[in-house]
C-alpha positions as a LaTeX table, in Angstrom:
\begin{tabular}{lrrr}
\hline
Residue & $x$ (\AA) & $y$ (\AA) & $z$ (\AA) \\
\hline
Met1 & 4.50 & 28.46 & 1.43 \\
Ser2 & 4.28 & 30.82 & 4.40 \\
Ser3 & 7.12 & 30.89 & 6.92 \\
Tyr4 & 4.48 & 29.79 & 9.43 \\
Asn5 & 3.53 & 26.69 & 7.49 \\
Arg6 & 6.66 & 24.56 & 7.32 \\
Lys7 & 4.82 & 21.36 & 8.28 \\
Gly8 & 2.56 & 21.42 & 5.22 \\
His9 & $-0.77$ & 21.96 & 7.00 \\
Arg10 & $-3.01$ & 23.59 & 4.41 \\
Pro11 & $-6.21$ & 25.29 & 5.56 \\
Glu12 & $-8.00$ & 24.24 & 2.38 \\
Asp13 & $-7.56$ & 20.58 & 3.36 \\
Tyr14 & $-9.89$ & 21.28 & 6.32 \\
Gly15 & $-12.45$ & 23.45 & 4.54 \\
Ile16 & $-10.89$ & 26.62 & 5.97 \\
Pro17 & $-10.35$ & 29.69 & 3.75 \\
Gly18 & $-6.89$ & 29.81 & 2.14 \\
His19 & $-5.87$ & 33.15 & 3.68 \\
Phe20 & $-5.53$ & 31.41 & 7.06 \\
Gln21 & $-2.06$ & 30.25 & 8.11 \\
His22 & $-0.78$ & 27.45 & 10.28 \\
Trp23 & 1.40 & 28.48 & 13.26 \\
Asp24 & 4.16 & 25.89 & 13.55 \\
Gly25 & 5.56 & 25.07 & 16.92 \\
Asp26 & 3.00 & 23.21 & 19.01 \\
Gln27 & 2.63 & 19.46 & 18.51 \\
Ala28 & $-0.38$ & 19.26 & 20.85 \\
Glu29 & $-2.29$ & 21.82 & 18.76 \\
Asp30 & $-1.37$ & 19.96 & 15.58 \\
Ser31 & $-2.58$ & 16.60 & 16.89 \\
Ile32 & $-5.87$ & 18.09 & 18.14 \\
Gly33 & $-6.46$ & 20.43 & 15.18 \\
Pro34 & $-4.53$ & 21.55 & 13.38 \\
Phe35 & $-5.44$ & 25.13 & 14.25 \\
Phe36 & $-5.15$ & 28.07 & 11.84 \\
Phe37 & $-5.10$ & 31.88 & 12.15 \\
Ala38 & $-5.36$ & 35.04 & 10.08 \\
Leu39 & $-4.61$ & 38.64 & 10.99 \\
Gln40 & $-7.41$ & 40.84 & 9.58 \\
Asp41 & $-7.68$ & 44.56 & 10.26 \\
Gly42 & $-5.44$ & 44.21 & 13.30 \\
Glu43 & $-7.59$ & 41.46 & 14.85 \\
Ile44 & $-6.70$ & 37.78 & 15.18 \\
His45 & $-9.12$ & 35.31 & 13.64 \\
Thr46 & $-8.67$ & 31.59 & 14.23 \\
Ala47 & $-10.28$ & 28.49 & 12.75 \\
Phe48 & $-10.40$ & 24.75 & 13.21 \\
Arg49 & $-12.60$ & 21.90 & 11.97 \\
Val50 & $-14.13$ & 19.55 & 14.58 \\
Lys51 & $-13.06$ & 15.95 & 13.99 \\
Pro52 & $-14.75$ & 12.86 & 15.52 \\
Glu53 & $-11.86$ & 12.44 & 17.97 \\
Asn54 & $-12.50$ & 15.99 & 19.27 \\
Cys55 & $-15.98$ & 15.02 & 20.50 \\
Asn56 & $-17.27$ & 13.75 & 23.84 \\
Ala57 & $-19.86$ & 11.03 & 24.55 \\
His58 & $-22.64$ & 13.47 & 23.51 \\
Arg59 & $-20.98$ & 13.82 & 20.08 \\
Thr60 & $-20.30$ & 17.50 & 20.70 \\
Leu61 & $-16.96$ & 19.26 & 20.88 \\
His62 & $-15.22$ & 18.31 & 24.14 \\
Gly63 & $-14.94$ & 21.25 & 26.55 \\
Gly64 & $-11.22$ & 20.71 & 27.02 \\
Ile65 & $-10.65$ & 20.99 & 23.27 \\
Ser66 & $-12.73$ & 24.19 & 23.21 \\
Met67 & $-10.61$ & 25.63 & 26.01 \\
Met68 & $-7.40$ & 24.66 & 24.21 \\
Phe69 & $-8.58$ & 26.44 & 21.07 \\
Ala70 & $-9.57$ & 29.49 & 23.14 \\
Asp71 & $-6.08$ & 29.52 & 24.67 \\
Tyr72 & $-4.59$ & 29.34 & 21.15 \\
Thr73 & $-6.74$ & 32.31 & 20.14 \\
Leu74 & $-5.76$ & 34.32 & 23.22 \\
Cys75 & $-2.06$ & 33.60 & 22.71 \\
Leu76 & $-2.11$ & 34.59 & 19.05 \\
Ala77 & $-3.96$ & 37.78 & 19.92 \\
Ala78 & $-1.27$ & 38.56 & 22.52 \\
Ile79 & 1.58 & 38.17 & 20.02 \\
Gly80 & $-0.32$ & 39.71 & 17.11 \\
Gly81 & 0.27 & 36.77 & 14.82 \\
Thr82 & 4.06 & 37.01 & 15.18 \\
Tyr83 & 6.36 & 34.20 & 16.24 \\
Asp84 & 7.09 & 35.83 & 19.61 \\
Gly85 & 6.90 & 33.76 & 22.79 \\
Val86 & 4.03 & 33.83 & 25.25 \\
Val87 & 2.77 & 31.61 & 28.08 \\
Thr88 & $-0.66$ & 31.56 & 29.67 \\
Val89 & $-0.86$ & 32.81 & 33.26 \\
Ser90 & $-4.63$ & 32.45 & 33.60 \\
Cys91 & $-7.54$ & 31.58 & 31.34 \\
Asn92 & $-11.24$ & 31.80 & 32.20 \\
Ser93 & $-13.88$ & 30.24 & 29.95 \\
Glu94 & $-17.65$ & 30.25 & 29.77 \\
Phe95 & $-19.41$ & 27.65 & 27.62 \\
Val96 & $-22.42$ & 29.19 & 25.90 \\
Gly97 & $-23.27$ & 26.71 & 23.13 \\
Pro98 & $-22.25$ & 23.43 & 21.46 \\
Ala99 & $-20.24$ & 22.56 & 18.37 \\
Gln100 & $-20.80$ & 19.34 & 16.46 \\
Glu101 & $-18.52$ & 17.00 & 14.53 \\
Gly102 & $-17.69$ & 18.62 & 11.19 \\
Asp103 & $-18.40$ & 22.18 & 12.38 \\
Leu104 & $-15.99$ & 24.96 & 11.55 \\
Val105 & $-15.16$ & 26.68 & 14.83 \\
Thr106 & $-13.89$ & 30.22 & 14.39 \\
Gly107 & $-12.40$ & 32.53 & 16.97 \\
Arg108 & $-11.72$ & 36.22 & 17.38 \\
Gly109 & $-9.03$ & 37.41 & 19.76 \\
Glu110 & $-8.59$ & 40.91 & 21.10 \\
Val111 & $-5.95$ & 42.52 & 23.30 \\
Ile112 & $-7.50$ & 44.54 & 26.10 \\
Arg113 & $-4.23$ & 45.84 & 27.51 \\
Lys114 & $-0.57$ & 45.12 & 26.79 \\
Gly115 & 2.12 & 45.96 & 29.32 \\
Arg116 & 5.87 & 45.28 & 29.25 \\
Ser117 & 5.47 & 41.64 & 30.23 \\
Leu118 & 1.75 & 40.89 & 30.65 \\
Val119 & $-1.05$ & 40.94 & 28.09 \\
Phe120 & $-4.75$ & 40.92 & 28.98 \\
Ala121 & $-6.90$ & 39.49 & 26.20 \\
Arg122 & $-10.33$ & 38.09 & 25.43 \\
Ala123 & $-11.69$ & 35.72 & 22.81 \\
Val124 & $-15.00$ & 34.52 & 21.42 \\
Leu125 & $-15.39$ & 31.16 & 19.68 \\
Glu126 & $-18.30$ & 30.71 & 17.27 \\
Val127 & $-19.96$ & 28.26 & 14.92 \\
Glu128 & $-21.79$ & 29.90 & 12.00 \\
Gly129 & $-21.82$ & 33.24 & 13.85 \\
Glu130 & $-23.28$ & 31.79 & 17.07 \\
Pro131 & $-21.04$ & 31.97 & 20.15 \\
Ile132 & $-20.05$ & 28.68 & 21.75 \\
Leu133 & $-17.43$ & 29.92 & 24.24 \\
Thr134 & $-16.14$ & 33.20 & 25.62 \\
Ala135 & $-12.77$ & 33.48 & 27.32 \\
Ser136 & $-10.45$ & 35.97 & 28.95 \\
Gly137 & $-6.83$ & 35.48 & 29.82 \\
Val138 & $-3.61$ & 36.91 & 31.12 \\
Leu139 & $-0.53$ & 36.01 & 29.10 \\
Lys140 & 3.15 & 36.58 & 29.83 \\
Leu141 & 5.52 & 37.61 & 27.07 \\
Val142 & 8.66 & 35.45 & 27.15 \\
Thr143 & 11.83 & 35.02 & 25.15 \\
Arg144 & 11.52 & 32.05 & 22.82 \\
Arg145 & 14.01 & 29.23 & 23.26 \\
Ser146 & 15.99 & 28.29 & 20.16 \\
\hline
\end{tabular}
């Protein structure tokens, strides 16, 4: 088991490819998702399966859940898949399409610029290759508490 996956969340249990890992440490993400990530060719890829409780009255993925997953993608891009600490300073999102119950939502995160304490990043969330949300954010690198 990966050092990231101490809680036993297996991507295969959610129809997510086995090379993805679970990032332990955030109970909110686990109760909504769980969310998973993979580092491929220096780029962060994220994935999560839409459950009925993630949907709004229109039976599509709730915008707040989409934004939370975008924030997860931005943060993992900022730390490069490590277990370093980061907090979100700002996050801007544009909704460009829906996701339905059962859909596999995937994300790609990219660092635009990394300074000593701030990271500028962007992310795209997709379903079957079609974008559903684009986001940009500023993240602050912080020392993790024990």
